[in-house]
PDB file of C-alpha atoms in Angstrom:
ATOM      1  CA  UNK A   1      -8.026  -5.511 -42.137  1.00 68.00           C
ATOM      2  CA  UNK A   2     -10.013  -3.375 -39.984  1.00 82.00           C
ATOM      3  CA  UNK A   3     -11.395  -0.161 -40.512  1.00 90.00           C
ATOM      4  CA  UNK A   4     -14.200   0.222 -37.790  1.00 94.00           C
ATOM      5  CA  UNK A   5     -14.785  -1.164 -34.248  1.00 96.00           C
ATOM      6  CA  UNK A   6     -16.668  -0.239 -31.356  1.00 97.00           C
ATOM      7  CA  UNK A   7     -16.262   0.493 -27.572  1.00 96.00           C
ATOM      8  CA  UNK A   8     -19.225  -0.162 -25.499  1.00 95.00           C
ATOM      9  CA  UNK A   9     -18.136   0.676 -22.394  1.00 93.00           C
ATOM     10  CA  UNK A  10     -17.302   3.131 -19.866  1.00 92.00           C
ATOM     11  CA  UNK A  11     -14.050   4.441 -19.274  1.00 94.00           C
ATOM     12  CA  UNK A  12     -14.220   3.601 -15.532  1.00 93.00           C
ATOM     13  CA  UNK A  13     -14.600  -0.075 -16.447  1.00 94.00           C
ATOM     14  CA  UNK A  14     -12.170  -0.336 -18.541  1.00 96.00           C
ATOM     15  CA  UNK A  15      -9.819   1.107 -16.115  1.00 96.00           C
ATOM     16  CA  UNK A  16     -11.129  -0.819 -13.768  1.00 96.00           C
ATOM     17  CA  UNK A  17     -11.015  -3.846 -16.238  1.00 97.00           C
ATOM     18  CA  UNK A  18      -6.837  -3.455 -17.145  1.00 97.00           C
ATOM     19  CA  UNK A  19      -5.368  -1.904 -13.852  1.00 96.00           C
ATOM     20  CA  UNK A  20      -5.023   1.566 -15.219  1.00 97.00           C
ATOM     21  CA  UNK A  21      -3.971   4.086 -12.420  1.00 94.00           C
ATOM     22  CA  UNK A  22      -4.542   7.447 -14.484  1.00 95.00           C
ATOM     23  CA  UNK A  23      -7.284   8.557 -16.660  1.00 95.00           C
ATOM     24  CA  UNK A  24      -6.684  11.522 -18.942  1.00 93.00           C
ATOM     25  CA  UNK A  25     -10.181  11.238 -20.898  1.00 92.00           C
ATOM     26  CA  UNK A  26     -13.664  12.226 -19.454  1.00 84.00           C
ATOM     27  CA  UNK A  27     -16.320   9.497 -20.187  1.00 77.00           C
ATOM     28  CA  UNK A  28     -17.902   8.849 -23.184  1.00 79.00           C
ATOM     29  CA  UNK A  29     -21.288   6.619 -24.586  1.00 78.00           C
ATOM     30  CA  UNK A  30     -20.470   3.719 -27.220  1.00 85.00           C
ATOM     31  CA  UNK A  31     -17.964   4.749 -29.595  1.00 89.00           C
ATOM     32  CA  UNK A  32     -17.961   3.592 -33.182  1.00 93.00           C
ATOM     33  CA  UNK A  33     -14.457   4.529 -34.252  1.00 94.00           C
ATOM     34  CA  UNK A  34     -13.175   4.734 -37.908  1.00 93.00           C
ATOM     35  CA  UNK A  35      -9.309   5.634 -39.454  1.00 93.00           C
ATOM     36  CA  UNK A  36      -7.869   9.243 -38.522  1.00 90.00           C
ATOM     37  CA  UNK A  37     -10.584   9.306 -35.666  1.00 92.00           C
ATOM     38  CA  UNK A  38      -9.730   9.584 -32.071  1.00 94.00           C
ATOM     39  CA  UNK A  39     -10.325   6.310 -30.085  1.00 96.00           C
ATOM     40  CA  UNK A  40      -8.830   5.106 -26.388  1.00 97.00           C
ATOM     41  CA  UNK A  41      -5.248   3.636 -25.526  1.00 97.00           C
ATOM     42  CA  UNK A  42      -3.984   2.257 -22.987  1.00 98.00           C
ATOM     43  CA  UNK A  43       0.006   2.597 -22.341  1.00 98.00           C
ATOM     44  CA  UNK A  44       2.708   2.839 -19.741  1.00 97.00           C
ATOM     45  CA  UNK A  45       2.901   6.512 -18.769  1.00 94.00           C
ATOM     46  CA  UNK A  46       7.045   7.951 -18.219  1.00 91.00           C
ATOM     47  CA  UNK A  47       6.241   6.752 -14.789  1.00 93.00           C
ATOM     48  CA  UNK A  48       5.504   3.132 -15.756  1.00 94.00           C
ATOM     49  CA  UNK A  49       1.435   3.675 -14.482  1.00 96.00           C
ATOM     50  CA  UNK A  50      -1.246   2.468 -17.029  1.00 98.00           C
ATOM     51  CA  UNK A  51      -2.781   5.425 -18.531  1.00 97.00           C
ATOM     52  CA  UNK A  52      -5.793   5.763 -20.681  1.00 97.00           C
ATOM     53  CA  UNK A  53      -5.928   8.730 -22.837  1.00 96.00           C
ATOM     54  CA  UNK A  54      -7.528   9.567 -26.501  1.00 96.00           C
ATOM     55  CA  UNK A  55      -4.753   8.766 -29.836  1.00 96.00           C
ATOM     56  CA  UNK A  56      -5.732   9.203 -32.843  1.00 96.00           C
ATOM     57  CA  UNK A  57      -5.857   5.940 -34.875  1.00 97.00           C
ATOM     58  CA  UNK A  58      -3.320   5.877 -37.526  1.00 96.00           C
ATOM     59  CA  UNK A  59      -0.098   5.973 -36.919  1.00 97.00           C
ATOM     60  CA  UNK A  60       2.297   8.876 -37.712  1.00 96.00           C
ATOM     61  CA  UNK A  61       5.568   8.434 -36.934  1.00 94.00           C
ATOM     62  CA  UNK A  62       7.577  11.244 -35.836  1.00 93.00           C
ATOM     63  CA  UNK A  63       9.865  11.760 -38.730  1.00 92.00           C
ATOM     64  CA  UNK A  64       7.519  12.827 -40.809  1.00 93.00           C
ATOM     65  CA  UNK A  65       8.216  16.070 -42.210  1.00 93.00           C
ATOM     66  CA  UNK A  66       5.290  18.986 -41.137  1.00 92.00           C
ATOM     67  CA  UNK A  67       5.143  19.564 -45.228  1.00 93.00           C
ATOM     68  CA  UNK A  68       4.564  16.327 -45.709  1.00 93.00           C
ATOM     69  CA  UNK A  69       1.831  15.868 -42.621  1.00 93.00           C
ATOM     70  CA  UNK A  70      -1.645  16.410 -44.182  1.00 92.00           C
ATOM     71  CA  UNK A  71      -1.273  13.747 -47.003  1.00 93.00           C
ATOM     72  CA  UNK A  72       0.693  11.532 -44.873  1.00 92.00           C
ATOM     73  CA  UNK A  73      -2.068  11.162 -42.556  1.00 91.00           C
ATOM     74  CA  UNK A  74      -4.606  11.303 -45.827  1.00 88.00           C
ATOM     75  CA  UNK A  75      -2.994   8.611 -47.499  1.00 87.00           C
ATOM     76  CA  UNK A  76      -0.230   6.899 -45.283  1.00 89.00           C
ATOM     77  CA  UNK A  77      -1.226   6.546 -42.375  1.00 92.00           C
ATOM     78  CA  UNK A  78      -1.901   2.766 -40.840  1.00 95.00           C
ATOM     79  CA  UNK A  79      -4.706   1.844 -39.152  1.00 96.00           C
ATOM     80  CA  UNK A  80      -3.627  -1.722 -39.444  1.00 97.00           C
ATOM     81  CA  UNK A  81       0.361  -3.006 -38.863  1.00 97.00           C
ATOM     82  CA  UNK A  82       0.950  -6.378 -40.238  1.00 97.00           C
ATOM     83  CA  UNK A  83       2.578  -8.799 -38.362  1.00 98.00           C
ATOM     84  CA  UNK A  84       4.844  -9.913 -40.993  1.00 98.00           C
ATOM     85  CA  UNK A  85       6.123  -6.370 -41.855  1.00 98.00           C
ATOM     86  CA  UNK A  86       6.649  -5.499 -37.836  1.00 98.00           C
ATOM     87  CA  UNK A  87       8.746  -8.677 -37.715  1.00 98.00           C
ATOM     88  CA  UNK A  88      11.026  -7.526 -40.729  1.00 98.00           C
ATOM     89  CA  UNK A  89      11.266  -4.316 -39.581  1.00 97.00           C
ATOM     90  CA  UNK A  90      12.585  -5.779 -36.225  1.00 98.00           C
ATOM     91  CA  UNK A  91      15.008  -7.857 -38.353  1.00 97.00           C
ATOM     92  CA  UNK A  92      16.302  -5.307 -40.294  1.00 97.00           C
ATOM     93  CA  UNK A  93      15.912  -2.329 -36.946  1.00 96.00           C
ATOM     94  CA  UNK A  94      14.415   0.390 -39.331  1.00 96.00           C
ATOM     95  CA  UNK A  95      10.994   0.665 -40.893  1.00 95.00           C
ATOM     96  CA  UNK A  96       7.305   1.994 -40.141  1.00 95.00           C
ATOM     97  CA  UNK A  97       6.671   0.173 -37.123  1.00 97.00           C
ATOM     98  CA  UNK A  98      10.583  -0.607 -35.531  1.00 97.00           C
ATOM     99  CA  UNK A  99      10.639   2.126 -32.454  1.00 97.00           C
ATOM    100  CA  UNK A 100       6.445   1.248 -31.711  1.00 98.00           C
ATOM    101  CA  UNK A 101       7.360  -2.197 -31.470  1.00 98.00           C
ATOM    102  CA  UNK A 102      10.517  -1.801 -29.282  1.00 97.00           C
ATOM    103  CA  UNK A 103       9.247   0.549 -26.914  1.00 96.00           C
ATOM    104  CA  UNK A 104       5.758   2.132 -27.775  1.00 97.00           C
ATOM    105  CA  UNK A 105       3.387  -0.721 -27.358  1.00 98.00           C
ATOM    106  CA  UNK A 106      -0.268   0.100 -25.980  1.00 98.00           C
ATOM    107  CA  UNK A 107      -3.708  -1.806 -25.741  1.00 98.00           C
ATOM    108  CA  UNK A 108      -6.793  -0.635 -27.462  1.00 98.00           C
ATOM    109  CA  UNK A 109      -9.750  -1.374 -25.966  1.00 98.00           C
ATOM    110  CA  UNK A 110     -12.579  -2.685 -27.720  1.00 97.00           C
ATOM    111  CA  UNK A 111     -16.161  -4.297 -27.822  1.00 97.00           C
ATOM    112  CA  UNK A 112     -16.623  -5.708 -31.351  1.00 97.00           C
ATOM    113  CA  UNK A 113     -15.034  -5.124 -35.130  1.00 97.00           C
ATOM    114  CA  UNK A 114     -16.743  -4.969 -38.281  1.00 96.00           C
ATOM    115  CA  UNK A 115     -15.826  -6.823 -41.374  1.00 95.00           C
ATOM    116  CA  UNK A 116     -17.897  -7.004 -44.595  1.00 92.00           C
ATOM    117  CA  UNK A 117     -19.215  -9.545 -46.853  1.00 90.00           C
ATOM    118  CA  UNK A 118     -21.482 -10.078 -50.281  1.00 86.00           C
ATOM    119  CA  UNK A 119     -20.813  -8.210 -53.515  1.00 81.00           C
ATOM    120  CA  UNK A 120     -20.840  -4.514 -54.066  1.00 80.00           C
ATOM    121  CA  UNK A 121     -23.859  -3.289 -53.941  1.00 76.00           C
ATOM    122  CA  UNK A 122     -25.388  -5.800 -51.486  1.00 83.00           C
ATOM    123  CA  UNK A 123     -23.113  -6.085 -49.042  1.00 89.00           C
ATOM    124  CA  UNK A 124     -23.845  -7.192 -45.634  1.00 89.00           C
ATOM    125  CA  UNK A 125     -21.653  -5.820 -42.283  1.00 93.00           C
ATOM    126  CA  UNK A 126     -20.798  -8.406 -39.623  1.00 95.00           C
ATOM    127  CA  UNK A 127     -19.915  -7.258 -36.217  1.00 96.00           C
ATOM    128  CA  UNK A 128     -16.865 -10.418 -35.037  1.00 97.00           C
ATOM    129  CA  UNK A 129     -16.721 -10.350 -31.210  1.00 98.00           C
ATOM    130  CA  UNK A 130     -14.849 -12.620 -28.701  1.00 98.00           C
ATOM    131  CA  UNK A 131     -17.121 -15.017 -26.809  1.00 97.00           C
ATOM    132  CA  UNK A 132     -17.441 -14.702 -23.644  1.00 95.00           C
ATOM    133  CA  UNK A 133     -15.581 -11.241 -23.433  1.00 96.00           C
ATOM    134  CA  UNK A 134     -17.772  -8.136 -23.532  1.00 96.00           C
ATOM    135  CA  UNK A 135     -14.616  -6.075 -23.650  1.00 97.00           C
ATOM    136  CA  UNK A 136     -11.194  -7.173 -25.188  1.00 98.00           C
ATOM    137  CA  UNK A 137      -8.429  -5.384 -26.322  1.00 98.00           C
ATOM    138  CA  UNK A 138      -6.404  -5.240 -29.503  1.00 98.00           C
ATOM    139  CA  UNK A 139      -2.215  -5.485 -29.324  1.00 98.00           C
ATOM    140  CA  UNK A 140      -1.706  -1.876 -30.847  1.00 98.00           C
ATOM    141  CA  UNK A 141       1.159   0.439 -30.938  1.00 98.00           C
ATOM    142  CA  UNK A 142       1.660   3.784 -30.756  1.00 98.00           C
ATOM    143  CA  UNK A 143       3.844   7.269 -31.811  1.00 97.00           C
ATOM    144  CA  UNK A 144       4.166  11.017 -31.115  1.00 96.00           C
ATOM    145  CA  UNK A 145       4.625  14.051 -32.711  1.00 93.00           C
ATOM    146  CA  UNK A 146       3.441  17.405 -31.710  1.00 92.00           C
ATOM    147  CA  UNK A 147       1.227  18.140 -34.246  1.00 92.00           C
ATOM    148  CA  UNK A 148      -0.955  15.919 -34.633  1.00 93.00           C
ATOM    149  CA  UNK A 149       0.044  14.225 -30.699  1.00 94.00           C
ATOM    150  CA  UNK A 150      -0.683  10.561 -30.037  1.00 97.00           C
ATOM    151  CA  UNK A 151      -1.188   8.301 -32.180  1.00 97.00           C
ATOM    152  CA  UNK A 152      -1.957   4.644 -32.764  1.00 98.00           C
ATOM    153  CA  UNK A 153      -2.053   1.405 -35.077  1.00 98.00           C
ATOM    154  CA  UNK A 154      -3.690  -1.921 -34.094  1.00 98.00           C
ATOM    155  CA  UNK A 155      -1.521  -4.909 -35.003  1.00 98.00           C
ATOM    156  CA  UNK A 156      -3.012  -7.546 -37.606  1.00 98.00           C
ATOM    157  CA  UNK A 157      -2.210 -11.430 -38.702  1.00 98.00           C
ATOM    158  CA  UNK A 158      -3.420 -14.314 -40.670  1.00 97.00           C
ATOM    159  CA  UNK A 159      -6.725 -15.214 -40.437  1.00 97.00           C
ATOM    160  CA  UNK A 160      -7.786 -18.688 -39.928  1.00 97.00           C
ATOM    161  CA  UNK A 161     -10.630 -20.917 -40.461  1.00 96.00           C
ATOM    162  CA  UNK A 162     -13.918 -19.146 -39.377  1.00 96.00           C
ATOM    163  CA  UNK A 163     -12.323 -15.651 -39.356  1.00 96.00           C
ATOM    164  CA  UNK A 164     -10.927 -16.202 -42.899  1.00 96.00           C
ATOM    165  CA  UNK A 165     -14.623 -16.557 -44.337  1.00 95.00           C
ATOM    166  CA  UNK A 166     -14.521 -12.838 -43.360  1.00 94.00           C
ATOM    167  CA  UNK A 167     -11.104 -11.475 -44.187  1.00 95.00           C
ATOM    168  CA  UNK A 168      -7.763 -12.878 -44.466  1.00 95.00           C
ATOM    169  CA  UNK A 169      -6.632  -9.998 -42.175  1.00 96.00           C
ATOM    170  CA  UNK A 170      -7.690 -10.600 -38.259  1.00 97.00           C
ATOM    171  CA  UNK A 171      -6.613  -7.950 -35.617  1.00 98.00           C
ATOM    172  CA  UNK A 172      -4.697  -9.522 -32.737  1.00 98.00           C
ATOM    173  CA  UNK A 173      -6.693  -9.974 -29.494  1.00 98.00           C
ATOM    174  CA  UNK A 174      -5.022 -10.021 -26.658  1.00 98.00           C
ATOM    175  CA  UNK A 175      -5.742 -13.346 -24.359  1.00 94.00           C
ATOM    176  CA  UNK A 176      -4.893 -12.177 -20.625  1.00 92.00           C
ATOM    177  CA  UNK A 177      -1.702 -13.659 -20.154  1.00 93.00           C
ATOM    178  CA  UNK A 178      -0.634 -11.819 -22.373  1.00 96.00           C
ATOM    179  CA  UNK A 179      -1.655  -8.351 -21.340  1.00 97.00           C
ATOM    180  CA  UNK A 180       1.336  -7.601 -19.281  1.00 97.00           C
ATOM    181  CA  UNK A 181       3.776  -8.694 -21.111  1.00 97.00           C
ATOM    182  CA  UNK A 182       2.921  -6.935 -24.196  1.00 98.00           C
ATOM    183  CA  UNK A 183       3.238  -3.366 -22.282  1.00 98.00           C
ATOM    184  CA  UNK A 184       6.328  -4.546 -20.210  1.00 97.00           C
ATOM    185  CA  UNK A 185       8.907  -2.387 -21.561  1.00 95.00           C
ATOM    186  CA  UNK A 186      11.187  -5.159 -20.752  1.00 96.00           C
ATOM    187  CA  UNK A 187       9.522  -7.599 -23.127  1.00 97.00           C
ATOM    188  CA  UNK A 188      12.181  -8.921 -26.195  1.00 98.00           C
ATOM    189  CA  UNK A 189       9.883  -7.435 -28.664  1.00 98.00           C
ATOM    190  CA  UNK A 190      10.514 -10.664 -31.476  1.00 97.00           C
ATOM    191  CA  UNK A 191       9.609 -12.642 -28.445  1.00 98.00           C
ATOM    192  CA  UNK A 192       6.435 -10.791 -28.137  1.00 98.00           C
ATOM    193  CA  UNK A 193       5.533 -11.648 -31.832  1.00 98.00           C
ATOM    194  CA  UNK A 194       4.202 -15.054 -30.810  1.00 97.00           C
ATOM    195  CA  UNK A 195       1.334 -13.658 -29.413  1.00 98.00           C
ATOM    196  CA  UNK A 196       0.570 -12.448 -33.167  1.00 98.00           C
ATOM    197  CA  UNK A 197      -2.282 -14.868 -33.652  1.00 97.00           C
ATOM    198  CA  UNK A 198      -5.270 -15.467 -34.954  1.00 97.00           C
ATOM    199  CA  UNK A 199      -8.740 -16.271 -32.734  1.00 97.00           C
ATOM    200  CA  UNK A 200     -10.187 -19.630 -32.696  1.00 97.00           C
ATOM    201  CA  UNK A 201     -13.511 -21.027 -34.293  1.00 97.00           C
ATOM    202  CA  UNK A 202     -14.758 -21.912 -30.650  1.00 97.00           C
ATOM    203  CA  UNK A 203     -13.232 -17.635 -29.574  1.00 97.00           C
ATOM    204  CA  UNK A 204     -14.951 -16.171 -32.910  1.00 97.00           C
ATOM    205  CA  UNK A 205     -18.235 -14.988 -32.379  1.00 97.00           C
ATOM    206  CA  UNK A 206     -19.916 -12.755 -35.024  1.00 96.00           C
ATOM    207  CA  UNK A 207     -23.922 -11.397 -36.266  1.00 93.00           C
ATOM    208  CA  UNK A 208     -24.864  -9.915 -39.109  1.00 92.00           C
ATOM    209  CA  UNK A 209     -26.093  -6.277 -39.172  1.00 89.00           C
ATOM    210  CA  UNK A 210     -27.488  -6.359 -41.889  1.00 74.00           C
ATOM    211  CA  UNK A 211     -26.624  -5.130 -45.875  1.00 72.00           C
ATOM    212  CA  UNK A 212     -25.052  -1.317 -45.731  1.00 70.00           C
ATOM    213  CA  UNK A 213     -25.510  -1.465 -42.031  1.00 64.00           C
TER     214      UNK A 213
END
């Protein structure tokens, strides 16, 4: 599970980076993003363009009621969507994350996550990076509603061997092939659930900041 992460670069280089054609956010420095926060998407615009713009990251679903808004996105909202619940909810075509999957997919940039180990009181923050890759991005989805606009959930799965040590939860990272088809709004979306997987021991790389850091 993730509830931090970072973006270390500029907004022209990640446009730059994953072919986006319009940018609807003014640059930032390093971000260190948390849950109900805004952060950076990237999604196919209603004329199939890239576009980068700010979501906020949690997802809120548009038929939530405005009464029931504030402790919806208090208590509710998901920062994380499990693989295995997005492929029931395909199943079964209703639940939390059915009309993201389908047709609301988007990329997430990032740098680096944060996952935490030790016992309370001592524990020690380790940022888990991709070797070799400077900037990645996370398979993440995304919703609308007026009030409170875009926003977003990254996608998680099964961690294995050197990621488990961390957390059993490991947000999906994107290899490049399969970038485009994850925003193709032509994609089957069960299809697309095979890219649902978990980074290697030789992909993993991570550092310890240090305890509380």
């Amino acid at each position: 599970m993730c509830n931090r992460y970072w973006i270390e670069h500029q907004v022209e280089k990640i446009a730059e980076r994953y072919s986006v054609r319009r940018i609807r956010v003014t640059d930032h420095g390093p971000l260190q993003l948390f849950p109900d926060k805004p952060t950076l998407m990237i999604r196919l615009n209603d004329d199939g363009e890239r576009e980068l713009e700010m979501a906020q990251w949690g997802l809120v679903p548009p038929w939530v009621k405005d009464e029931d808004l504030a402790t919806f996105i208090r208590r509710t909202a998901p920062n994380n969507a499990r693989d295995d619940t997005i492929r029931t909810n395909l199943e079964n075509k209703r639940g939390m994350f059915y009309a993201s999957m389908k047709s609301r997919r988007c990329l997430l940039p990032a740098s680096a996550w944060c996952e935490w180990t030790g016992e309370k009181g001592s524990k020690v923050a380790n940022r888990l990076s991709v070797v070799d890759r400077p900037l990645f991005v996370f398979a993440g989805m995304w919703a609308y509603r007026d009030n409170p606009g875009p926003t977003c959930t990254m996608v998680t799965t099964d961690a294995i061997g050197k990621a488990a040590e961390y957390h059993s939860r490991i947000p999906v990272v994107l290899r490049d092939e399969g970038v485009d088809a994850w925003l193709d709004p032509a994609s089957n979306p069960m299809e697309l659930t095979a890219l649902f997987q978990s980074l290697s021991d030789e992909e993993l790389e991570v550092r310890a900041l240090g305890i509380g850091a």
